[in-house]
PDB file of C-alpha atoms and ligand atoms in Angstrom:
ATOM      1  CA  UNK A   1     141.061  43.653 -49.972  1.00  0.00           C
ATOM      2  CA  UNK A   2     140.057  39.778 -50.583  1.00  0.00           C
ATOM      3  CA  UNK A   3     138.572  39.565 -47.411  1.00  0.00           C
ATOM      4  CA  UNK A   4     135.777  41.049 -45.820  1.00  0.00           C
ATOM      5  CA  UNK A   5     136.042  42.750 -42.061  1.00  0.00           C
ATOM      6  CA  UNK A   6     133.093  42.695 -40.219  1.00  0.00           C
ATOM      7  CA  UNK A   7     133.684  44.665 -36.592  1.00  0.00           C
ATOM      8  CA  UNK A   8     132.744  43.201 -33.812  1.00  0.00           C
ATOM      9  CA  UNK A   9     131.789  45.144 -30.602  1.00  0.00           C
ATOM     10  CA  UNK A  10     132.411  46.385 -28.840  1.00  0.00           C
ATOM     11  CA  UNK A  11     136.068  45.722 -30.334  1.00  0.00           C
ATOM     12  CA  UNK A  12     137.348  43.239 -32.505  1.00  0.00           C
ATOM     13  CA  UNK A  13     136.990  42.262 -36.467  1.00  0.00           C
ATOM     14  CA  UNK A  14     135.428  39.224 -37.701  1.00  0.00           C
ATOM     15  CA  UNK A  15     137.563  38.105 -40.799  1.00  0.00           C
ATOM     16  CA  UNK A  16     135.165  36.635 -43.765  1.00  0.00           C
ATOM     17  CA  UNK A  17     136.380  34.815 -46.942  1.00  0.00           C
ATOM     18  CA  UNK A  18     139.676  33.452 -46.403  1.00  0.00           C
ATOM     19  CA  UNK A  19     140.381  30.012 -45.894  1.00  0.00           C
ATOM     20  CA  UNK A  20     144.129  30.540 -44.621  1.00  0.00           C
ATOM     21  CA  UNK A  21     145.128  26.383 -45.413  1.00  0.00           C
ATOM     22  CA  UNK A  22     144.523  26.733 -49.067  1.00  0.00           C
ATOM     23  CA  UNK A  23     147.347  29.381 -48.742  1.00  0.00           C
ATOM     24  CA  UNK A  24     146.747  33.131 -48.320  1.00  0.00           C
ATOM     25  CA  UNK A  25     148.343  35.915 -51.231  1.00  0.00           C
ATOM     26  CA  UNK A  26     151.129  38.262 -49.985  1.00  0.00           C
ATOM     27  CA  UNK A  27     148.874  41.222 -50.158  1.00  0.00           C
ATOM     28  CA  UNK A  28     145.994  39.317 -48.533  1.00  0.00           C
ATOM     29  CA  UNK A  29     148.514  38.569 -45.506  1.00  0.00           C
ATOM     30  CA  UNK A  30     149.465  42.341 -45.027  1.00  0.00           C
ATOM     31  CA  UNK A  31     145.958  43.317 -45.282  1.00  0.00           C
ATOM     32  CA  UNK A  32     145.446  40.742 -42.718  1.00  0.00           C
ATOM     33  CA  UNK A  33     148.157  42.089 -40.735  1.00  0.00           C
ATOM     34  CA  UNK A  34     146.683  45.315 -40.608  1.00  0.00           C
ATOM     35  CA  UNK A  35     143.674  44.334 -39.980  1.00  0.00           C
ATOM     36  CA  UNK A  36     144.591  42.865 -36.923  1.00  0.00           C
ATOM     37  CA  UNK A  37     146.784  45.603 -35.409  1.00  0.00           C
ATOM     38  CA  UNK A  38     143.805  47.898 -36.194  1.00  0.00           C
ATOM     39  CA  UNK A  39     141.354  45.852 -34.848  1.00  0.00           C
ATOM     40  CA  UNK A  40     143.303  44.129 -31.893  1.00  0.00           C
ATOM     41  CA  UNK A  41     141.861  41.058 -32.308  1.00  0.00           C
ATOM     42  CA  UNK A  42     140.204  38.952 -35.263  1.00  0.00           C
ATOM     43  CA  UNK A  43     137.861  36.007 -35.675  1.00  0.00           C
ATOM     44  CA  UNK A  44     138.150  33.738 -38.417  1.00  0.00           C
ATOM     45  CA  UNK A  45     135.738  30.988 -38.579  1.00  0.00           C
ATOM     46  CA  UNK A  46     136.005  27.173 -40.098  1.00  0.00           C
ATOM     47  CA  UNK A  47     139.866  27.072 -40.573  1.00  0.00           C
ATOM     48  CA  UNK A  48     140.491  23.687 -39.264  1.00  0.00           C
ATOM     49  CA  UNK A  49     144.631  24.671 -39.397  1.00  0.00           C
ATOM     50  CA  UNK A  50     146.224  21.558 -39.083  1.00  0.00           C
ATOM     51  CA  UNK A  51     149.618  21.912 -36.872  1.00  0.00           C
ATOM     52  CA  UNK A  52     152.062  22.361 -39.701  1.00  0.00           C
ATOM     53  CA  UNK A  53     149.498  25.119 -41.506  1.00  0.00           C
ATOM     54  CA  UNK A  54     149.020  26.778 -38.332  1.00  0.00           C
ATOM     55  CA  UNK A  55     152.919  27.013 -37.720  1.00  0.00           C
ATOM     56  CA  UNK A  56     153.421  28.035 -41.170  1.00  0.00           C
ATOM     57  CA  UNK A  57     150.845  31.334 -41.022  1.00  0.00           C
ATOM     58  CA  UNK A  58     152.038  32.221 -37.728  1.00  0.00           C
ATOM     59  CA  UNK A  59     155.534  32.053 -39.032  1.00  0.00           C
ATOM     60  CA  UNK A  60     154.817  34.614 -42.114  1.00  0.00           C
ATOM     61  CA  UNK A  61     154.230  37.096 -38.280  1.00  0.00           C
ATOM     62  CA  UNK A  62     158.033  36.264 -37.859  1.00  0.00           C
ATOM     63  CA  UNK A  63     159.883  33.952 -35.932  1.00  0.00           C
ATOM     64  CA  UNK A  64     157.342  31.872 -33.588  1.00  0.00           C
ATOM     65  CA  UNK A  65     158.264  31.362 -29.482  1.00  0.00           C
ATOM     66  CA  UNK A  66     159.699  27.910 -28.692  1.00  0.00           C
ATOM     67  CA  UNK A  67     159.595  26.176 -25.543  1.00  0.00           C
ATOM     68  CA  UNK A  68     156.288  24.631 -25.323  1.00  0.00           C
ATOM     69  CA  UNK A  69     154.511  23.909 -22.221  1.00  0.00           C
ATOM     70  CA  UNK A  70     153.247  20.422 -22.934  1.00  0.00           C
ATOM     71  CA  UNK A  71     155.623  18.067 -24.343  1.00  0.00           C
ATOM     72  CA  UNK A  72     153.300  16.532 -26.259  1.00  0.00           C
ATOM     73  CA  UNK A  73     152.817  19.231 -28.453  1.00  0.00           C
ATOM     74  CA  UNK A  74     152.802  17.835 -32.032  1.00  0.00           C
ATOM     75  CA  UNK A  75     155.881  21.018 -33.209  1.00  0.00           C
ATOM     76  CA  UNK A  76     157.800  22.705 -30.872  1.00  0.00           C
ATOM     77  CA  UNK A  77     156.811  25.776 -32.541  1.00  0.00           C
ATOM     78  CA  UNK A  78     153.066  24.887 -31.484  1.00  0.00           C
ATOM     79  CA  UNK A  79     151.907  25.767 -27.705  1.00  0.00           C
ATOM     80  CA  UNK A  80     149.340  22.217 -27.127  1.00  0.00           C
ATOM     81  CA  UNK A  81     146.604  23.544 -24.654  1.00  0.00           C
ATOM     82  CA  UNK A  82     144.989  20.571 -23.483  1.00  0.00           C
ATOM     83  CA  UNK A  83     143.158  19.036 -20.772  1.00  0.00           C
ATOM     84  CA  UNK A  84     143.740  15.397 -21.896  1.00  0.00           C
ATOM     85  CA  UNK A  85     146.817  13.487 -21.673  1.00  0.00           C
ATOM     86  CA  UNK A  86     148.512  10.873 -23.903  1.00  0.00           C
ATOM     87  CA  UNK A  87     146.362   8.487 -22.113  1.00  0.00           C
ATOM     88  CA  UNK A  88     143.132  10.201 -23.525  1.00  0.00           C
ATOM     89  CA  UNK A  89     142.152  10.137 -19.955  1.00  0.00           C
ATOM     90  CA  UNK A  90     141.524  13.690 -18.336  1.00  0.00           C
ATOM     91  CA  UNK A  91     144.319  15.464 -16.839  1.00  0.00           C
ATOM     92  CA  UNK A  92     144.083  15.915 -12.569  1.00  0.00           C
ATOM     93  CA  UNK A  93     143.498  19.331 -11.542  1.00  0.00           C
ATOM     94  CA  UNK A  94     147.225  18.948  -9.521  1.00  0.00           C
ATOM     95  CA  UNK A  95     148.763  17.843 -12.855  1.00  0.00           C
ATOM     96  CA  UNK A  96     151.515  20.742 -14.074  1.00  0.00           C
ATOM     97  CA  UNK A  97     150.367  21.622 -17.415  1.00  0.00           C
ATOM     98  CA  UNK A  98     146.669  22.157 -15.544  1.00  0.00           C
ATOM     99  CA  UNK A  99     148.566  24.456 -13.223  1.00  0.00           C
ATOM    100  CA  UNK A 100     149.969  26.426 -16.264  1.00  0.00           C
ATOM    101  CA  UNK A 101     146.643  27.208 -17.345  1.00  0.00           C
ATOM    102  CA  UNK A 102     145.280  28.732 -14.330  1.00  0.00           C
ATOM    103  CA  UNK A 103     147.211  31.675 -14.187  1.00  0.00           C
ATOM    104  CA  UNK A 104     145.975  32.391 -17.884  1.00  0.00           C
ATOM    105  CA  UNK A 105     142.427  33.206 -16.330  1.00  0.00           C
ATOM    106  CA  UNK A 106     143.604  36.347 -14.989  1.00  0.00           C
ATOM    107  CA  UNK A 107     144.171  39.231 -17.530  1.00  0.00           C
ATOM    108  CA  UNK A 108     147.622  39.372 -19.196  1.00  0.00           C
ATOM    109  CA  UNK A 109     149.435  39.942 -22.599  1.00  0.00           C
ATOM    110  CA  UNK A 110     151.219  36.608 -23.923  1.00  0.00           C
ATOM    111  CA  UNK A 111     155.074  36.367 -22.466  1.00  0.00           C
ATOM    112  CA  UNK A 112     155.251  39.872 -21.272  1.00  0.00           C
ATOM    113  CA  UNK A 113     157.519  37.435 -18.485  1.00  0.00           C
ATOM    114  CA  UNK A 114     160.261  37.893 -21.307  1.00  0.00           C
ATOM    115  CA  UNK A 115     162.239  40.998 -22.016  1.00  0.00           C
ATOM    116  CA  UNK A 116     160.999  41.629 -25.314  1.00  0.00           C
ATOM    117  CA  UNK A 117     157.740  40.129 -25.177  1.00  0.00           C
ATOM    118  CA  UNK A 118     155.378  38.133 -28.063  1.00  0.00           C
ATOM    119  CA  UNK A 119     154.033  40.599 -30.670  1.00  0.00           C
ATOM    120  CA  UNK A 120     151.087  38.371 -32.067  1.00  0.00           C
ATOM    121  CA  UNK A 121     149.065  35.033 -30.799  1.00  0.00           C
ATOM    122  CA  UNK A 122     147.547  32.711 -32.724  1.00  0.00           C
ATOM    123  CA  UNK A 123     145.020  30.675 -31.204  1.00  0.00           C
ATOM    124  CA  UNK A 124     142.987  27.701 -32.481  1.00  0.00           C
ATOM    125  CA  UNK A 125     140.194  25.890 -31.181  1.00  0.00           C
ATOM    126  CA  UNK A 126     140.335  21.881 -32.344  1.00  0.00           C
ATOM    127  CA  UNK A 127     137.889  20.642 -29.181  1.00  0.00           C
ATOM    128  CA  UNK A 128     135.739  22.464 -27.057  1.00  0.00           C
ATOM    129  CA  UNK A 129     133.579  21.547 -24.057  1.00  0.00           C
ATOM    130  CA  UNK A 130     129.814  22.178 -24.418  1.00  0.00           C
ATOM    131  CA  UNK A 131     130.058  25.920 -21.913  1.00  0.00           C
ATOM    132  CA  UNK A 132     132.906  28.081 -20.978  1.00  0.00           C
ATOM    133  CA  UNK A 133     136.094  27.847 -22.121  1.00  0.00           C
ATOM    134  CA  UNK A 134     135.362  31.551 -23.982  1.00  0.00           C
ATOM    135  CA  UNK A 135     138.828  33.815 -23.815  1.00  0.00           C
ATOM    136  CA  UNK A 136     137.732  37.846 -23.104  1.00  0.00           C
ATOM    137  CA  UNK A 137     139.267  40.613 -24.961  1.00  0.00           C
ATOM    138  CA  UNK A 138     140.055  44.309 -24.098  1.00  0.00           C
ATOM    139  CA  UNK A 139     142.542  46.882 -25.209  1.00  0.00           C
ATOM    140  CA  UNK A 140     144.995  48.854 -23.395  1.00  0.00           C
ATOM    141  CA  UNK A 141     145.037  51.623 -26.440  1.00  0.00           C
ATOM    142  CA  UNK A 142     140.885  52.168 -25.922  1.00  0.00           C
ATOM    143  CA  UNK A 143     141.936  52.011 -21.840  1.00  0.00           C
ATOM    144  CA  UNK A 144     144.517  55.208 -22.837  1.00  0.00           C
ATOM    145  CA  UNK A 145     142.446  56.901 -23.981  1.00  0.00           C
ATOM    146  CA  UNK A 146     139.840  56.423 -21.486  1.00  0.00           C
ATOM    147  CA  UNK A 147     142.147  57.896 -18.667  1.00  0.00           C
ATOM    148  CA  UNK A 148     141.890  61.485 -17.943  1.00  0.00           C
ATOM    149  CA  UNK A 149     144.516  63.722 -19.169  1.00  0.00           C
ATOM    150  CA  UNK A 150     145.192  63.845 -15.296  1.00  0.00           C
ATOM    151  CA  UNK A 151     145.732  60.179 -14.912  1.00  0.00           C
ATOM    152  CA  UNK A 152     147.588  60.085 -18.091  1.00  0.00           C
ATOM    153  CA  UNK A 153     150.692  62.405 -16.358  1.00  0.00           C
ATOM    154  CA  UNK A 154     150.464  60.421 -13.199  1.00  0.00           C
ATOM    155  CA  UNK A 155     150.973  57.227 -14.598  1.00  0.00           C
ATOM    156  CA  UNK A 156     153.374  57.974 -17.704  1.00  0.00           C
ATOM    157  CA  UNK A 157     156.964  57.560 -17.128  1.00  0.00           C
ATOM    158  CA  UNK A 158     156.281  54.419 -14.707  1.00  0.00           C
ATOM    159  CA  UNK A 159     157.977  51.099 -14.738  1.00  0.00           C
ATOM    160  CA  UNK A 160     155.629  48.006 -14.504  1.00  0.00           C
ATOM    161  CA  UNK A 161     156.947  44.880 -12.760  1.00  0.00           C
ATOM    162  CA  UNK A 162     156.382  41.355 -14.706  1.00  0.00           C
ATOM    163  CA  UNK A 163     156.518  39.310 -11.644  1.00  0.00           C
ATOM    164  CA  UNK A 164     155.108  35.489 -12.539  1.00  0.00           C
ATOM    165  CA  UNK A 165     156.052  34.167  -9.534  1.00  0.00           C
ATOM    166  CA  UNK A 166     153.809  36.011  -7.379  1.00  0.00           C
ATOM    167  CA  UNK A 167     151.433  36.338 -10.457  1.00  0.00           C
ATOM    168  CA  UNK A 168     150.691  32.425 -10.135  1.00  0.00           C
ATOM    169  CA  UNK A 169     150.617  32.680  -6.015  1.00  0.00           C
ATOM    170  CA  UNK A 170     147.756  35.005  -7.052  1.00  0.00           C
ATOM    171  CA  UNK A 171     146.213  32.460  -8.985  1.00  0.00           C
ATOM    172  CA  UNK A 172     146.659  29.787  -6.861  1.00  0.00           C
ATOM    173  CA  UNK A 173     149.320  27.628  -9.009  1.00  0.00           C
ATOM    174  CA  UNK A 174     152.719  26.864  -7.805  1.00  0.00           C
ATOM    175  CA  UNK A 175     155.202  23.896  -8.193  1.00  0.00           C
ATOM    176  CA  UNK A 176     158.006  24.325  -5.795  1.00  0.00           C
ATOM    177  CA  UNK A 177     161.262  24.116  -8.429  1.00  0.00           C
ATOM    178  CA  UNK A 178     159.228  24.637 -11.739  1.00  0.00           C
ATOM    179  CA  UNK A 179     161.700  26.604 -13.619  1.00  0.00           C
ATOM    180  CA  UNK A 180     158.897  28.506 -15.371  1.00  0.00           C
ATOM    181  CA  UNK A 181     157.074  29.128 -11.697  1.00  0.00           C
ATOM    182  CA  UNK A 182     160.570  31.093 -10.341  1.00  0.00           C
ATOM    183  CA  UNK A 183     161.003  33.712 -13.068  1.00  0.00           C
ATOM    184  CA  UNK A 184     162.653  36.860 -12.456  1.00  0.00           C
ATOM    185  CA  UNK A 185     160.616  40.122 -12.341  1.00  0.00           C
ATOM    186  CA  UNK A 186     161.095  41.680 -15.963  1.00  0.00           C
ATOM    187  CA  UNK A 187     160.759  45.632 -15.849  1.00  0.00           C
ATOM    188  CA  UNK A 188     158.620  46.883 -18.957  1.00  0.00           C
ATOM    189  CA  UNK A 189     157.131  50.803 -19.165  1.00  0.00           C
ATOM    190  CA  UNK A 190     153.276  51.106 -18.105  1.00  0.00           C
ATOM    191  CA  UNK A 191     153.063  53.358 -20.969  1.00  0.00           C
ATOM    192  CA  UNK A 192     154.209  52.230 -24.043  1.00  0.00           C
ATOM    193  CA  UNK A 193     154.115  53.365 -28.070  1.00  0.00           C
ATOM    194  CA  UNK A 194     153.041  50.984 -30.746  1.00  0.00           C
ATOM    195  CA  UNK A 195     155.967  49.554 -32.870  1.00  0.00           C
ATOM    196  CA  UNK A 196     153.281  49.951 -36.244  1.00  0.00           C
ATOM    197  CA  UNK A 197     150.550  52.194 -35.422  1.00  0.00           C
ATOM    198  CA  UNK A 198     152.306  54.516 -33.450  1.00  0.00           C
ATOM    199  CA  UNK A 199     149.721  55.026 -30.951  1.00  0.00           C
ATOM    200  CA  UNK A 200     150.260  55.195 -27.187  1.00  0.00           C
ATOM    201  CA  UNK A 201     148.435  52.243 -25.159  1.00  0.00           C
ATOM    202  CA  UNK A 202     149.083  51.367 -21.746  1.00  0.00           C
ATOM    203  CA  UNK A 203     150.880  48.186 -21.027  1.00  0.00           C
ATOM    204  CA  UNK A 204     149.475  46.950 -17.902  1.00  0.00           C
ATOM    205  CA  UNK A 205     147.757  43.256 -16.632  1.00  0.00           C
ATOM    206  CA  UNK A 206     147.030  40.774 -13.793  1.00  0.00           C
ATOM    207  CA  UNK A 207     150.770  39.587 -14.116  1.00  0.00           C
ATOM    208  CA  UNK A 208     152.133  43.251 -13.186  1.00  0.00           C
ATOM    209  CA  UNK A 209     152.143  42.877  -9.395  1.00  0.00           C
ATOM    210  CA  UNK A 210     154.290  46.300  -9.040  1.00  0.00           C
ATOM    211  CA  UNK A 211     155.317  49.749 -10.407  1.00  0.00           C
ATOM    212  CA  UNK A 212     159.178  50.377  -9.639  1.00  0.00           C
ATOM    213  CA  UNK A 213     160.012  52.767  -6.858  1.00  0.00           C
ATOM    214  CA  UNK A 214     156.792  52.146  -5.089  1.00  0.00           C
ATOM    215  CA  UNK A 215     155.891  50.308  -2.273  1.00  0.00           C
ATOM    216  CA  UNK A 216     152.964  47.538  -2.965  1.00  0.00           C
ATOM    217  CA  UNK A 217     150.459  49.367  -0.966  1.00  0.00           C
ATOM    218  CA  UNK A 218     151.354  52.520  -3.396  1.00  0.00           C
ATOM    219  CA  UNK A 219     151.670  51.025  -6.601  1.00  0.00           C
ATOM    220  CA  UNK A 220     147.899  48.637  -5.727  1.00  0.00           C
ATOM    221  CA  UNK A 221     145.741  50.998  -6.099  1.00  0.00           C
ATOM    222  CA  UNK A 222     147.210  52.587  -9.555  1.00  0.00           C
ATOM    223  CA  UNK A 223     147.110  49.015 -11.379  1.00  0.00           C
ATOM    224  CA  UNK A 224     143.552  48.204  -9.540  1.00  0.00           C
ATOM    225  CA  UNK A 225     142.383  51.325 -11.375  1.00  0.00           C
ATOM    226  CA  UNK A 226     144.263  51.106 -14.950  1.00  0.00           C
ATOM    227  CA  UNK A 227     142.967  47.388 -15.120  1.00  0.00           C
ATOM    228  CA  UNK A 228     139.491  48.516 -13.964  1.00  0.00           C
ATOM    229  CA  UNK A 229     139.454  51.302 -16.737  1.00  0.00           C
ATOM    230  CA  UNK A 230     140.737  48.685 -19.582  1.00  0.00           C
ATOM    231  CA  UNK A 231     138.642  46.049 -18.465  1.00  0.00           C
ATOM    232  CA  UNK A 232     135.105  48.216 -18.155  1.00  0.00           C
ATOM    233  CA  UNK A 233     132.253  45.510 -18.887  1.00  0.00           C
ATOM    234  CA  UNK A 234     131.582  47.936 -22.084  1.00  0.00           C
ATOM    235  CA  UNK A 235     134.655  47.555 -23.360  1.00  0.00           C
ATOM    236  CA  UNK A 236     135.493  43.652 -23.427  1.00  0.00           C
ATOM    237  CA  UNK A 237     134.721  41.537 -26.308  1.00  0.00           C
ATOM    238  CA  UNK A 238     133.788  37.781 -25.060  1.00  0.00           C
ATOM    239  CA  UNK A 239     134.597  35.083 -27.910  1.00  0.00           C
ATOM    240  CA  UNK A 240     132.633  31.835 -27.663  1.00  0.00           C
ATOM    241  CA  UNK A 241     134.968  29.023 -29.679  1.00  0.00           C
ATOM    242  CA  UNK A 242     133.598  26.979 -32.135  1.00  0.00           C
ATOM    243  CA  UNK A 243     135.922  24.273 -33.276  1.00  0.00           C
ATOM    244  CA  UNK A 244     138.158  25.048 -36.231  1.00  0.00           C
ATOM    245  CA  UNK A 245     137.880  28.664 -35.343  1.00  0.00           C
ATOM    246  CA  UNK A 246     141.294  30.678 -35.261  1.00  0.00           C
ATOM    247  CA  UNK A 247     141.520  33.615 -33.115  1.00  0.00           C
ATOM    248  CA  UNK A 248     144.573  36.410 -34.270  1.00  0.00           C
ATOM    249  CA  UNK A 249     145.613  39.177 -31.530  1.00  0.00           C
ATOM    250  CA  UNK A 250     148.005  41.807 -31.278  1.00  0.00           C
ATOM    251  CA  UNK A 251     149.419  41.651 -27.558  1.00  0.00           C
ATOM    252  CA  UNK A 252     150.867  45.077 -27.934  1.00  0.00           C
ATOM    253  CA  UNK A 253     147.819  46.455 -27.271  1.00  0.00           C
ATOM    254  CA  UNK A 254     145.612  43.956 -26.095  1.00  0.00           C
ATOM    255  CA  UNK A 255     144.814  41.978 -22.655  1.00  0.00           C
ATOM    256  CA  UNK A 256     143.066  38.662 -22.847  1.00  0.00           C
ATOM    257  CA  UNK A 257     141.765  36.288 -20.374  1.00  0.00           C
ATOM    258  CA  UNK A 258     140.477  32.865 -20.310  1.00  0.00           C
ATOM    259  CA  UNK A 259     137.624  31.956 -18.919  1.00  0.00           C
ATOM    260  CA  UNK A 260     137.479  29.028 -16.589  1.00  0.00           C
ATOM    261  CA  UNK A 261     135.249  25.421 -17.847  1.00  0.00           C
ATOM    262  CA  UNK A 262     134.702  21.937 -16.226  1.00  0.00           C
ATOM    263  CA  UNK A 263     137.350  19.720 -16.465  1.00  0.00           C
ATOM    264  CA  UNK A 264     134.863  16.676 -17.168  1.00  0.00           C
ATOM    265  CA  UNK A 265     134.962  17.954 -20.765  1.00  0.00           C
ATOM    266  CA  UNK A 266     138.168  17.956 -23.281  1.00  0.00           C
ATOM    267  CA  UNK A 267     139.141  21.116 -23.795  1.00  0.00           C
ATOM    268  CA  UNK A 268     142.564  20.971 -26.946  1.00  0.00           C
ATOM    269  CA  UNK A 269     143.370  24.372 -28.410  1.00  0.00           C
ATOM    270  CA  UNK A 270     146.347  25.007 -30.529  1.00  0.00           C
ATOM    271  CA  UNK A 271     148.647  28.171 -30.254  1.00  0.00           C
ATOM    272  CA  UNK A 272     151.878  29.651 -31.818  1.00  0.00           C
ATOM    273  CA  UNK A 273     152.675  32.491 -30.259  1.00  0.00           C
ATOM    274  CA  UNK A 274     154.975  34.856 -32.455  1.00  0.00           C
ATOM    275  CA  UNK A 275     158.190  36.768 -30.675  1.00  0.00           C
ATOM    276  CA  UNK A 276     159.129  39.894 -30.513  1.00  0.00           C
ATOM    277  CA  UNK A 277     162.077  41.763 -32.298  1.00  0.00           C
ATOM    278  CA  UNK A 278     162.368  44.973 -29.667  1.00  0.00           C
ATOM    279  CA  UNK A 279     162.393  45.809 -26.468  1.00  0.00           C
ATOM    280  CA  UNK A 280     158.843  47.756 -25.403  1.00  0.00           C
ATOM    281  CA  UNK A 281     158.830  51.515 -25.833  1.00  0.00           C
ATOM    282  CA  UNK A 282     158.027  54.235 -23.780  1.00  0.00           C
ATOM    283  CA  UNK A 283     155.484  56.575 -25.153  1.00  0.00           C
TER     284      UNK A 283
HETATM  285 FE1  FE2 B 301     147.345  34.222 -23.079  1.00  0.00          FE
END
């Protein structure tokens, strides 16, 4: 391999000696790849991608999601997280694209809202604030095979509900007529194979607010224990950014969340989220 992999714990990989602008060899991409489904998520340091390099490695993944949430992203292909508007001056906490963030601080997998949901997320840090800010990692393949083989029956088979809208009443962020607050529920299985590895993982997260056929007082208690399992202090990586880092993750099998910061400091972080090719899989 030309790089070198350096786990993290208690999951995770920290990628050494590539610096993806000056280009990266076919081989070295695949290994990459790899790397990252095996590893869930990855840490390369000093990358510094400017938008148009960033776009470009996230679009040897396949074809990246459009529809930005900030207009002022600098390439449609390019999700602009930021805190700051055109102005320079400090968004206001009421301000849409602040609202859009909020909901990211509770544990999800990137656009499982769609039917066939993102595959990989690429995610850059260009400005941090001095504390928090740090995104938490944990994987749903790990939280599997954590369940007991009695769990594992009871729960296989089930139908998750993607349900945004009352995902950001959870989290405290609605704008009345917000197209992208007032999506439908989007069915995936609870269970699910992975399209490379093969391996069964569950696919659960703050933004499944029901299992179908089940009343919420039935289905509550089931995701309050899967997310409990996945999310197991022992089991969650915690990634500090340092500017011009660039964080890779496979959301097939891995939750993320962000952690909250104060808004006094710029927060800008750059991400091209890659989409899908199939529906999700029962395992
Ligand atoms: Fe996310």
């Amino acid at each position: 391999m030309g790089f070198e992999v350096r786990p993290l714990a208690p999951i995770g990989a920290e990628i050494c000696g590539l610096a993806l602008g000056r280009g990266l060899a076919d081989a070295d991409f695949e290994d990459l790849r790899r790397t990252i489904v095996e590893h869930g998520v990855v840490v390369l340091h000093d990358q510094h991608l400017t938008p148009a390099q960033h776009v470009a490695l996230g679009r040897r993944f396949g074809e990246p999601e459009r529809g930005a949430f900030n207009e002022d992203t600098p390439d449609p292909e390019l999700i602009l997280l930021t805190n700051r508007g055109r102005d320079g001056q400090i968004l206001p906490a009421d301000d849409v694209r602040m609202r859009l963030v909020n909901i990211n601080e509770g544990w999800h997998t990137d656009s499982s809202f769609r039917p066939i949901p993102a595959t990989f997320s690429l995610f850059a840090a260009v400005v941090v604030p001095p504390v928090g800010g740090d995104t938490f990692f944990a994987s749903l393949r790990v939280a599997w095979e954590a369940l007991t083989p009695t769990e594992q029956d009871s729960v296989r088979g089930l139908v998750g509900l993607h349900d945004y809208k009352k995902a950001f009443l959870r989290f405290g962020s609605t704008v009345p007529g917000n197209p992208i607050f007032d999506l439908p529920v989007v069915r995936h299985p609870l269970v699910r194979r992975h399209p490379e590895s093969g391996e069964t993982t569950l696919y659960t997260s703050e933004h499944v607010m029901g299992i179908e056929g089940m009343t919420d007082d039935e289905a509550r208690p089931i995701l309050e224990r899967l997310l409990r399992v996945a999310i197991a202090p022992e089991r969650v990586y915690r990634h500090t950014f340092r500017v011009g880092d660039l964080v890779i993750w496979d959301n097939r099998h891995m939750i993320h969340r962000a952690q909250g910061f104060d808004q006094e400091h710029v927060r800008v972080m750059h991400h091209v989220r890659i989409a899908g090719t199939e529906p999700v899989v029962a395992a």
